[in-house]
Amino acid sequence: MGDFLLIVFIIFTIVASIIYAQQNYTGNTVMSCKGINGTGTTASFLYSCNGEKHSCRAFLIFRSHTPYNSVSSISKLLSSDPDEIVHINNISRSEFLDQNQELIVPVNCSCSGQYYRADTSYVIPSKYDTYFTIANNTYQGLSTCSALVHENIYNTLDLVLGLNLRVPLRCACPTRDQTRNGVKYLVTYLVTWGGNVSTISAQFSVSSQSTAYANGLSENSVLNPFTTILIPLPKEPSSFQTRTIKRAQTEIFYPSKHKISYISLFIGVGIGVSLAVLCFTLFIVLKHKKENERCEVLGKGREGKQNWNLPEHVLENIVGMDQMIKVYEFEELVAATENFSSRRRLSNYVYKGVLRGKLLAIKEMRTDIYKEVKFHAKINHFNLISLTGVCKHHQLSYLVFEFMENGSLKEWLFKDDNLEAQSWNCRICIALDIADGLDYIHNFTAPAYVHNNISSNRILLNRDLRAKISNFSLARSADCEGKTSSSMKFAEGRNGYLAPEYLQTGQVTPKIDIYAFGIVLLEIITGKGAVFEQDGKELLLSETVLGIMDEQSKIQELTDTRLEVKHPLGYIIQQTDLVLRLVKLCVACLVTEPERRPSAAEIISTLIKIQSDVQN
């Protein structure tokens, strides 16, 4: 009997590994907004994290439709680089696309929890929008209704004009077996009427067997329109593989009822439950084993015990986990920066240069880069700066980042003749971007992280004034909460951003980021630095604002004068209510007790409500 059970277990393990080695196509269940629990429902939710890599470069096929019929509008909708879209699709940045023209959109696909995702955000433009229409019409099935419900704090009936929603997009990385068979990329493709495995595979010049395996299908399986499948490719897709769909795809498809064999259903459920128990057990064991290792490694980076002078092959292994991070030759950096000339210098150790046809920022590092590179290999969010490459040369290392045209938030706030700085709405959008980035690292990475160095210098602005958090050299795992070291205490002195618990005990939790965010928001409101001079004295912005909270007139006086709104007759329109609401949010972030400070998600909710009332 024992031998029989052992054989059954071995067979089950083999079957389970085959099932887990692919993303199972679940048909019309992706159309449902119901039936999710705390983690979603497998492939009906997003694609499972069963690939060989934690993150990778992936591609989405998006079909242009009004108002998303230009590179600019589509790149913003999907949080993708417009220059990459232009290059890979061989189109002009300014041209308007034909209706239902297929466009290849590159994204960073990363594992967050149990699921792969590429993150973007969506501001609701119509009172008629629902989670269902956003997922299936706006995003064309590249997200799902259940994923949107799970991702956002708003009830379906609470969706109103102006709300900023988090949108996880369906993407995946190749499994180990696929990689061995030459698959380097997966494309998320929306099935249309009459679509089948053979015709879709032929469009991308791949075998039907390969596509069927990637989706847990047979070559003759029936595909439902308005659902997605994954196309495995040995190289990046090209514009020759896209087409224009003649039939409009705006009609919403409602799932039909299919007869299912009860025997198949019971077998499927039995295997699924057994596999879930097995995976959960392994997850607990591995998590327990790795938790201390992760905290130990992160702690070493802070204490300076870890050797940052990494051998070249180790560096290759680190960045090899993410095909979006390249290894550059030092000679390339020299040529791009004109031998690191002063003309190319952006700040003390940061230069700009064109690398392989793209304008990027190159940062010279004299400290350990291991932890920062590993961190960037795990994250994928529009409001976090993207690390595109690394280089090591003798005792120095270099990190190559996306280029941010408008520099730091601090520079932007104090720049002369800055017309955009006169807009309340622009400043609130920047604050929302920062809060979105913090919410992601606090709640949607595995493990959760603390930035530990938030300031207006660490917030960078792109050409569209979208904010991205940078400089993760001091980031540490929130799983190591409470595990502090004396070397962390009083690390940067009295710089105006440090939470009281950090100054007193070196305690590092997500709440120290919230405290620092409160200071940055005060800078956005007042146009003053965290530490500023007044009447020859050096003052802390936080203490100054907290000291006048009971005097509304003084709070209004402290507001950046560039934000004054003038009536056509010439007098200044007082905006006391708006200023007070924002300042109260700052004060909530600055309370002494960390547990009383709001979460990043609560900050986002508050800012969205304030933003909806801003007319300027």
XYZ file of C-alpha atoms in Angstrom:
616
model
C 0.000 0.000 0.000
C 2.855 2.332 0.911
C 4.589 1.726 -2.433
C 1.324 2.369 -4.259
C 0.877 5.723 -2.489
C 4.461 6.639 -3.303
C 3.894 5.908 -7.003
C 0.671 7.952 -6.960
C 2.509 10.835 -5.302
C 5.305 10.731 -7.901
C 2.793 10.702 -10.758
C 0.886 13.562 -9.128
C 4.093 15.584 -8.739
C 4.963 15.132 -12.405
C 1.454 16.086 -13.510
C 1.457 19.080 -11.167
C 4.793 20.300 -12.496
C 3.463 20.108 -16.038
C 0.369 22.048 -15.081
C 2.414 24.629 -13.185
C 4.897 24.964 -16.065
C 2.405 26.914 -18.189
C -0.277 29.595 -17.903
C -3.647 27.859 -18.207
C -6.157 29.574 -20.471
C -9.409 30.052 -18.564
C -11.621 31.483 -21.265
C -14.475 33.775 -20.356
C -13.903 33.556 -16.605
C -11.577 36.564 -17.003
C -14.684 38.629 -17.780
C -16.071 38.132 -14.276
C -15.866 40.827 -11.586
C -16.880 38.399 -8.843
C -15.541 35.418 -7.002
C -12.141 36.743 -5.966
C -10.588 36.364 -2.564
C -7.645 38.137 -1.011
C -5.260 37.017 -3.728
C -7.445 36.735 -6.795
C -8.280 33.654 -8.808
C -5.300 32.197 -10.707
C -5.297 32.939 -14.437
C -8.743 34.545 -14.248
C -7.027 37.276 -12.253
C -3.513 37.766 -13.683
C -0.868 35.344 -14.933
C 0.866 33.306 -12.207
C 4.509 33.806 -11.212
C 5.800 30.503 -12.561
C 8.485 31.806 -14.889
C 12.224 31.289 -14.605
C 12.785 35.002 -13.938
C 11.301 37.310 -11.326
C 11.018 40.107 -13.886
C 11.545 40.439 -17.607
C 10.853 42.452 -20.726
C 7.427 41.562 -22.105
C 5.120 42.869 -24.818
C 1.432 43.730 -25.096
C -0.577 44.028 -28.300
C -2.824 47.090 -28.108
C -5.322 48.039 -30.821
C -5.657 51.770 -31.393
C -9.039 53.342 -30.858
C -10.216 56.857 -30.074
C -8.900 58.582 -27.960
C -5.960 56.159 -27.790
C -4.796 56.474 -31.367
C -1.356 58.058 -30.990
C 1.967 57.014 -29.501
C 1.666 59.653 -26.791
C -1.809 58.621 -25.603
C -1.091 54.872 -25.735
C 2.278 55.157 -23.952
C 0.630 57.160 -21.179
C -2.280 54.704 -20.887
C 0.055 51.709 -20.583
C 2.991 53.493 -18.851
C 5.372 52.463 -21.613
C 8.306 54.366 -23.098
C 7.040 56.263 -26.187
C 10.488 56.145 -27.834
C 10.508 52.341 -27.601
C 6.992 52.162 -29.058
C 8.089 54.363 -31.972
C 11.186 52.250 -32.612
C 9.658 48.772 -32.385
C 6.579 49.672 -34.476
C 8.523 51.707 -37.044
C 6.112 54.648 -36.816
C 6.296 58.385 -36.250
C 5.713 59.798 -32.788
C 3.327 62.429 -34.170
C 1.194 60.356 -36.533
C -2.373 59.278 -35.773
C -2.950 55.545 -36.091
C -5.673 53.787 -38.070
C -8.626 52.485 -36.083
C -7.883 49.003 -34.644
C -4.262 49.070 -35.776
C -2.212 46.631 -33.708
C 0.640 48.211 -31.805
C 3.477 46.412 -29.979
C 3.917 47.906 -26.502
C 7.017 46.901 -24.477
C 6.616 46.747 -20.684
C 8.573 45.719 -17.611
C 6.835 42.608 -16.307
C 7.525 41.763 -12.657
C 6.337 39.242 -10.130
C 4.385 40.829 -7.278
C 3.097 38.292 -4.784
C 1.689 35.350 -6.750
C 1.203 37.147 -10.053
C 3.123 38.783 -12.867
C 2.036 42.321 -13.709
C 3.045 45.520 -15.460
C 1.694 48.490 -13.538
C 0.025 51.588 -14.871
C -2.597 54.055 -13.653
C -5.819 55.429 -15.108
C -7.679 58.648 -14.291
C -11.408 58.092 -14.840
C -12.592 60.495 -17.583
C -16.305 59.665 -17.523
C -18.982 59.110 -14.919
C -20.135 56.099 -16.949
C -16.887 54.140 -16.478
C -16.987 50.879 -14.500
C -14.302 48.367 -13.577
C -15.734 46.081 -16.268
C -15.638 48.665 -19.087
C -12.175 49.914 -18.071
C -10.733 46.373 -18.136
C -12.474 45.153 -21.282
C -13.003 48.296 -23.389
C -10.299 50.795 -22.439
C -7.580 48.201 -21.754
C -8.964 45.596 -24.189
C -8.639 42.685 -21.772
C -5.006 43.516 -20.938
C -6.284 43.857 -17.372
C -9.256 42.127 -15.763
C -12.278 43.355 -13.860
C -11.439 41.199 -10.853
C -7.846 42.509 -10.803
C -9.092 46.112 -10.805
C -11.560 45.413 -8.000
C -8.834 43.753 -5.943
C -6.255 46.476 -6.661
C -8.300 49.570 -5.800
C -9.947 50.754 -2.590
C -13.062 52.093 -4.276
C -16.410 50.304 -4.359
C -17.813 49.776 -7.852
C -20.534 52.336 -7.166
C -17.984 54.909 -5.942
C -16.182 55.348 -9.276
C -16.448 59.029 -10.175
C -14.846 61.439 -12.610
C -11.193 62.160 -11.751
C -10.402 59.100 -9.598
C -6.904 57.702 -10.143
C -7.027 53.904 -10.404
C -4.161 51.425 -10.175
C -4.227 49.088 -13.182
C -2.225 45.817 -13.230
C -1.675 44.598 -16.805
C -1.546 40.926 -17.811
C 1.973 39.832 -18.747
C 4.293 36.914 -17.974
C 7.892 35.691 -18.201
C 8.967 32.438 -19.910
C 9.177 29.269 -17.835
C 12.418 27.314 -17.570
C 11.218 24.789 -20.149
C 10.288 27.558 -22.579
C 13.693 29.202 -22.119
C 15.409 25.890 -22.864
C 13.362 25.704 -26.073
C 14.572 29.150 -27.177
C 11.680 31.310 -25.955
C 12.914 34.725 -24.811
C 9.741 36.819 -24.709
C 5.999 36.420 -24.148
C 3.449 38.625 -25.913
C 0.004 39.174 -24.385
C -2.415 39.043 -27.308
C -6.147 39.807 -27.345
C -8.192 37.176 -29.193
C -10.734 38.519 -31.711
C -13.744 36.883 -33.366
C -12.716 33.688 -35.157
C -9.231 33.694 -33.648
C -7.612 30.303 -33.091
C -4.248 28.941 -32.005
C -3.080 28.185 -35.559
C -3.841 31.561 -37.146
C -2.496 33.582 -34.233
C 0.679 31.480 -34.140
C 1.143 31.914 -37.896
C 0.843 35.696 -37.528
C 3.860 35.671 -35.201
C 5.730 32.919 -37.086
C 5.782 30.504 -34.159
C 4.555 26.906 -33.950
C 1.031 26.093 -32.845
C 2.455 23.574 -30.372
C 4.539 26.286 -28.677
C 1.559 28.645 -28.340
C -0.720 25.851 -27.146
C 1.790 24.818 -24.471
C 2.236 28.404 -23.279
C -1.487 28.599 -22.535
C -2.301 25.053 -21.432
C -4.275 24.457 -24.632
C -4.430 21.928 -27.428
C -3.893 23.133 -30.993
C -7.617 22.686 -31.687
C -8.894 24.417 -28.561
C -11.703 26.958 -28.915
C -10.663 30.529 -28.059
C -13.166 33.114 -26.878
C -13.038 36.669 -28.224
C -12.048 39.425 -25.711
C -9.733 37.036 -23.834
C -5.936 37.022 -23.945
C -3.390 34.344 -24.747
C 0.409 34.374 -24.505
C 2.541 34.143 -27.647
C 6.064 32.742 -27.018
C 8.747 34.359 -29.201
C 12.455 33.588 -29.729
C 13.173 37.270 -30.416
C 11.452 40.638 -29.999
C 8.272 41.105 -32.064
C 8.414 43.424 -35.072
C 5.981 45.649 -36.942
C 5.807 43.014 -39.712
C 3.834 40.812 -37.319
C 1.099 43.355 -36.577
C -1.976 44.154 -38.611
C -5.087 46.309 -38.703
C -8.266 44.539 -37.591
C -11.057 45.455 -40.008
C -13.919 44.558 -37.707
C -14.451 46.975 -34.816
C -13.836 45.364 -31.455
C -15.773 47.693 -29.157
C -18.725 45.412 -28.602
C -18.568 43.770 -25.180
C -18.744 39.980 -25.257
C -20.773 38.250 -22.582
C -19.689 34.713 -21.715
C -21.858 31.809 -22.805
C -22.573 28.727 -20.722
C -20.720 25.573 -21.685
C -21.471 22.045 -20.629
C -18.659 20.646 -18.509
C -18.021 17.053 -17.622
C -18.501 16.639 -13.881
C -15.786 13.993 -13.787
C -13.310 16.432 -15.397
C -14.441 19.116 -13.000
C -13.853 16.916 -9.923
C -10.434 15.811 -11.190
C -9.433 19.399 -11.928
C -10.586 20.648 -8.548
C -8.842 17.761 -6.765
C -5.541 18.382 -8.517
C -5.847 22.138 -7.973
C -6.499 21.809 -4.239
C -3.687 19.297 -3.770
C -1.277 21.475 -5.717
C -2.283 24.536 -3.717
C -1.583 22.726 -0.420
C 1.804 21.514 -1.689
C 2.805 24.962 -2.967
C 1.635 26.664 0.220
C 3.730 24.284 2.348
C 6.818 24.880 0.210
C 6.185 28.635 0.281
C 6.073 28.713 4.088
C 9.284 26.675 4.407
C 11.189 28.776 1.866
C 9.889 32.059 3.268
C 10.991 31.102 6.772
C 14.413 30.085 5.472
C 15.005 33.200 3.379
C 13.657 35.826 5.758
C 16.715 35.899 8.007
C 19.066 35.649 5.021
C 17.408 38.659 3.387
C 17.543 40.768 6.540
C 21.172 39.763 7.089
C 22.191 40.754 3.550
C 20.315 44.062 3.702
C 21.821 44.826 7.088
C 25.343 44.190 5.797
C 24.891 46.739 3.055
C 24.015 49.413 5.622
C 26.871 48.551 7.976
C 29.452 48.489 5.193
C 30.438 44.849 5.789
C 29.454 43.645 2.336
C 32.095 43.727 -0.381
C 30.821 46.018 -3.129
C 33.802 45.462 -5.417
C 32.042 42.707 -7.297
C 33.800 40.505 -9.865
C 32.578 41.009 -13.419
C 30.876 37.586 -13.691
C 28.892 38.258 -10.500
C 27.657 41.532 -11.961
C 26.563 39.686 -15.097
C 24.598 37.201 -12.970
C 22.819 39.961 -11.052
C 21.594 41.868 -14.087
C 21.041 38.707 -16.087
C 17.862 38.146 -14.074
C 16.225 41.032 -15.897
C 16.721 41.525 -19.608
C 15.782 45.201 -19.230
C 19.025 45.848 -17.310
C 22.038 45.905 -19.622
C 25.757 45.634 -18.895
C 27.606 48.502 -20.612
C 31.264 48.688 -21.505
C 33.161 51.506 -19.797
C 34.237 52.808 -23.211
C 30.579 53.321 -24.086
C 30.100 55.548 -21.047
C 33.240 57.538 -21.864
C 32.011 58.192 -25.399
C 28.468 59.031 -24.245
C 29.635 61.588 -21.668
C 32.534 63.069 -23.696
C 34.949 61.562 -21.183
C 32.716 62.691 -18.276
C 33.080 66.341 -19.260
C 31.582 69.186 -17.231
C 29.243 69.922 -20.160
C 27.579 66.584 -19.562
C 27.429 66.835 -15.769
C 23.967 67.055 -14.185
C 25.233 67.005 -10.586
C 28.372 65.957 -8.693
C 28.383 62.327 -9.838
C 25.600 62.233 -12.441
C 26.082 62.767 -16.182
C 23.839 62.626 -19.207
C 24.782 60.791 -22.358
C 23.415 58.988 -25.391
C 23.891 55.230 -25.066
C 22.893 52.976 -27.963
C 20.752 55.770 -29.395
C 18.952 56.740 -26.192
C 19.482 59.708 -23.834
C 20.155 58.358 -20.336
C 21.501 59.468 -16.949
C 24.800 57.891 -15.812
C 25.601 57.886 -12.095
C 29.083 57.201 -10.771
C 28.982 55.041 -7.627
C 31.752 54.730 -5.034
C 29.721 52.481 -2.728
C 28.075 49.067 -2.876
C 25.729 48.727 -5.863
C 24.731 45.105 -5.267
C 21.670 45.824 -3.166
C 20.398 48.661 -5.351
C 20.717 46.634 -8.560
C 18.926 43.677 -6.969
C 16.166 46.000 -5.787
C 15.635 47.478 -9.268
C 15.526 43.976 -10.764
C 12.473 43.263 -8.582
C 10.404 46.412 -9.079
C 8.183 47.596 -11.894
C 6.228 50.784 -11.428
C 5.842 53.963 -13.460
C 6.524 56.184 -10.431
C 9.853 54.533 -9.587
C 12.940 55.458 -11.620
C 13.988 52.720 -14.064
C 17.494 51.291 -13.947
C 18.412 50.436 -17.535
C 22.020 49.365 -17.176
C 25.195 48.967 -15.109
C 28.940 49.127 -15.657
C 31.965 48.268 -13.526
C 35.419 49.738 -14.125
C 38.255 49.120 -11.690
C 37.143 50.417 -8.279
C 34.163 52.380 -9.606
C 30.692 51.256 -10.637
C 28.120 53.071 -12.745
C 24.329 52.893 -12.764
C 22.471 53.959 -15.910
C 18.943 55.321 -15.419
C 16.171 56.665 -17.609
C 16.685 60.388 -18.246
C 14.351 62.785 -16.426
C 14.128 66.019 -18.394
C 12.905 68.298 -15.598
C 15.445 67.233 -12.984
C 14.609 66.983 -9.305
C 11.451 68.291 -7.661
C 13.615 70.590 -5.533
C 15.222 72.152 -8.618
C 11.847 72.488 -10.307
C 10.240 74.203 -7.313
C 12.950 76.843 -7.097
C 13.410 77.393 -10.831
C 12.833 80.959 -12.096
C 10.099 81.643 -14.676
C 8.490 78.262 -14.059
C 4.972 78.601 -15.484
C 3.975 75.020 -14.615
C 4.755 75.704 -10.944
C 1.821 78.145 -10.882
C -0.699 75.309 -11.139
C -2.220 73.693 -8.043
C -3.352 70.759 -10.142
C 0.185 70.146 -11.422
C 1.592 70.136 -7.892
C -1.095 67.805 -6.577
C -0.465 65.414 -9.492
C 3.215 65.326 -8.498
C 2.252 64.541 -4.889
C -0.053 61.759 -6.135
C 2.759 60.238 -8.192
C 5.054 60.174 -5.145
C 2.351 58.570 -2.995
C 1.669 55.982 -5.742
C 5.336 55.020 -5.812
C 5.469 54.681 -2.017
C 2.265 52.642 -1.958
C 3.824 50.238 -4.459
C 7.036 49.573 -2.495
C 5.167 49.434 0.838
C 2.400 47.075 -0.267
C 2.975 45.518 -3.674
C 6.540 44.234 -3.709
C 7.722 40.937 -2.267
C 9.104 41.666 0.252
C 7.719 45.126 1.036
C 10.366 47.852 1.125
C 11.079 51.122 2.933
C 12.779 53.789 0.774
C 14.419 55.332 3.850
C 15.663 58.453 2.044
C 12.670 60.377 0.687
C 13.287 64.066 -0.042
C 12.515 66.559 -2.828
C 16.022 65.835 -4.186
C 15.092 62.154 -4.592
C 11.947 62.934 -6.620
C 12.651 63.352 -10.339
C 10.322 64.807 -12.998
C 10.109 63.717 -16.637
C 9.164 65.868 -19.613
C 5.453 65.545 -18.760
C 6.115 66.497 -15.108
C 5.311 62.973 -13.944
C 7.180 62.247 -10.718
C 9.390 59.214 -10.093
C 11.137 58.241 -6.874
C 14.880 57.690 -7.231
C 17.958 56.726 -5.183
C 17.205 53.396 -3.526
C 20.695 52.937 -2.076
C 19.321 53.025 1.487
C 16.158 51.020 0.783
C 15.622 48.051 3.066
C 13.111 45.291 3.492
C 10.127 46.039 5.699
C 10.375 42.393 6.817
C 13.438 43.487 8.797
C 11.309 46.016 10.702
C 12.617 46.597 14.193
C 16.035 45.062 13.362
C 18.172 48.215 13.649
C 21.843 48.860 14.103
C 23.734 51.650 15.779
C 25.308 52.670 12.480
C 21.854 53.624 11.199
C 21.094 56.075 13.978
C 21.511 59.784 13.358
C 22.656 58.861 9.834
C 22.013 62.212 8.214
C 21.585 64.543 11.152
C 18.919 67.206 11.261
C 18.055 67.466 7.560
C 14.348 68.146 8.041
C 13.037 64.871 6.585
C 13.854 62.394 9.350
C 11.072 60.965 11.494
C 11.498 61.328 15.289
C 11.588 57.551 15.892
C 14.432 57.226 13.389
C 16.418 60.007 15.066
C 15.876 58.538 18.518
C 16.275 54.793 17.952
C 17.142 54.207 14.296
C 13.770 52.460 13.782
C 13.024 51.873 10.090
C 9.415 51.188 9.018
C 7.251 52.372 6.090
C 6.019 55.150 8.383
C 9.343 57.007 8.127
C 8.659 57.338 4.376
C 5.213 58.745 5.227
C 6.819 61.318 7.549
C 9.267 62.367 4.820
C 6.392 62.544 2.313
C 4.647 64.998 4.656
C 7.702 67.253 4.483
C 7.887 66.996 0.682
C 4.188 67.887 0.435
C 4.862 70.950 2.603
C 7.626 71.944 0.175
C 5.177 71.553 -2.721
C 2.656 73.819 -0.946
C 5.053 76.494 0.319
C 7.819 76.511 -2.276
C 10.315 76.437 0.604
C 12.933 73.833 1.429
C 12.716 71.382 4.336
C 15.317 73.618 5.992
C 15.157 77.295 4.969
C 16.502 80.648 6.028
C 14.360 83.499 7.314
C 15.656 86.709 8.875
C 19.131 85.202 9.000
C 17.953 82.137 10.926
C 17.837 78.516 9.773
C 14.365 77.091 10.306
C 12.756 73.673 9.901
C 9.731 73.833 7.612
C 7.852 71.265 9.718
C 8.275 73.213 12.954
C 7.324 76.468 11.244
C 4.059 75.083 9.854
C 3.119 73.185 13.017
C 3.700 76.353 15.014
C 1.071 78.337 13.105
C -1.601 75.682 12.593
C -4.093 77.649 14.717
C -3.628 80.821 12.665
C -5.198 80.356 9.231
C -4.035 83.729 7.922
C -0.396 82.832 8.553
C -0.830 79.480 6.795
C -2.158 81.335 3.756
C 0.846 83.687 3.923
C 3.212 80.699 3.955
C 1.755 79.361 0.693
C 3.932 79.794 -2.428
C 2.924 83.138 -3.944
C 3.129 81.635 -7.446
C -0.004 79.661 -6.581
C -2.098 82.781 -6.063
C -5.162 82.904 -8.297
C -6.201 86.349 -9.474
C -9.745 87.383 -10.300
C -10.246 89.141 -13.661
C -10.865 92.345 -11.671
C -7.394 92.072 -10.173
C -7.853 90.931 -6.594
C -6.464 87.654 -5.239
C -8.935 84.809 -4.716
C -8.334 83.258 -1.320
C -7.926 79.479 -1.381
C -7.813 78.939 2.353
C -9.932 75.771 2.279
C -7.690 74.056 -0.303
C -4.501 75.039 1.527
C -5.884 73.920 4.900
C -6.915 70.507 3.538
C -3.438 69.934 2.147
C -1.678 71.205 5.269
C -3.851 68.983 7.487
C -2.772 66.010 5.377
C 0.856 67.050 5.943
C 0.277 67.335 9.684
C -1.278 63.854 9.747
C 1.916 62.528 8.125
C 4.068 64.277 10.741
C 2.452 63.062 13.969
C 4.974 61.740 16.488
C 3.414 58.282 16.860
C 4.188 56.302 13.650
C 1.069 54.124 13.917
C -1.155 57.215 13.748
C 0.242 58.361 10.412
C -1.845 57.514 7.326
C -0.807 54.800 4.890
C 0.250 55.672 1.343
C -3.116 54.341 0.075
C -4.986 56.666 2.460
C -2.878 59.589 1.280
C -3.733 58.767 -2.336
C -7.452 58.648 -1.533
C -7.295 62.031 0.233
C -5.295 63.700 -2.542
C -7.693 62.428 -5.210
C -10.626 63.964 -3.352
C -8.762 67.264 -3.041
C -7.707 67.140 -6.687
C -11.290 66.715 -7.855
C -12.127 70.067 -6.241
C -9.208 71.959 -7.762
C -10.298 74.142 -10.641
C -6.883 75.485 -11.608
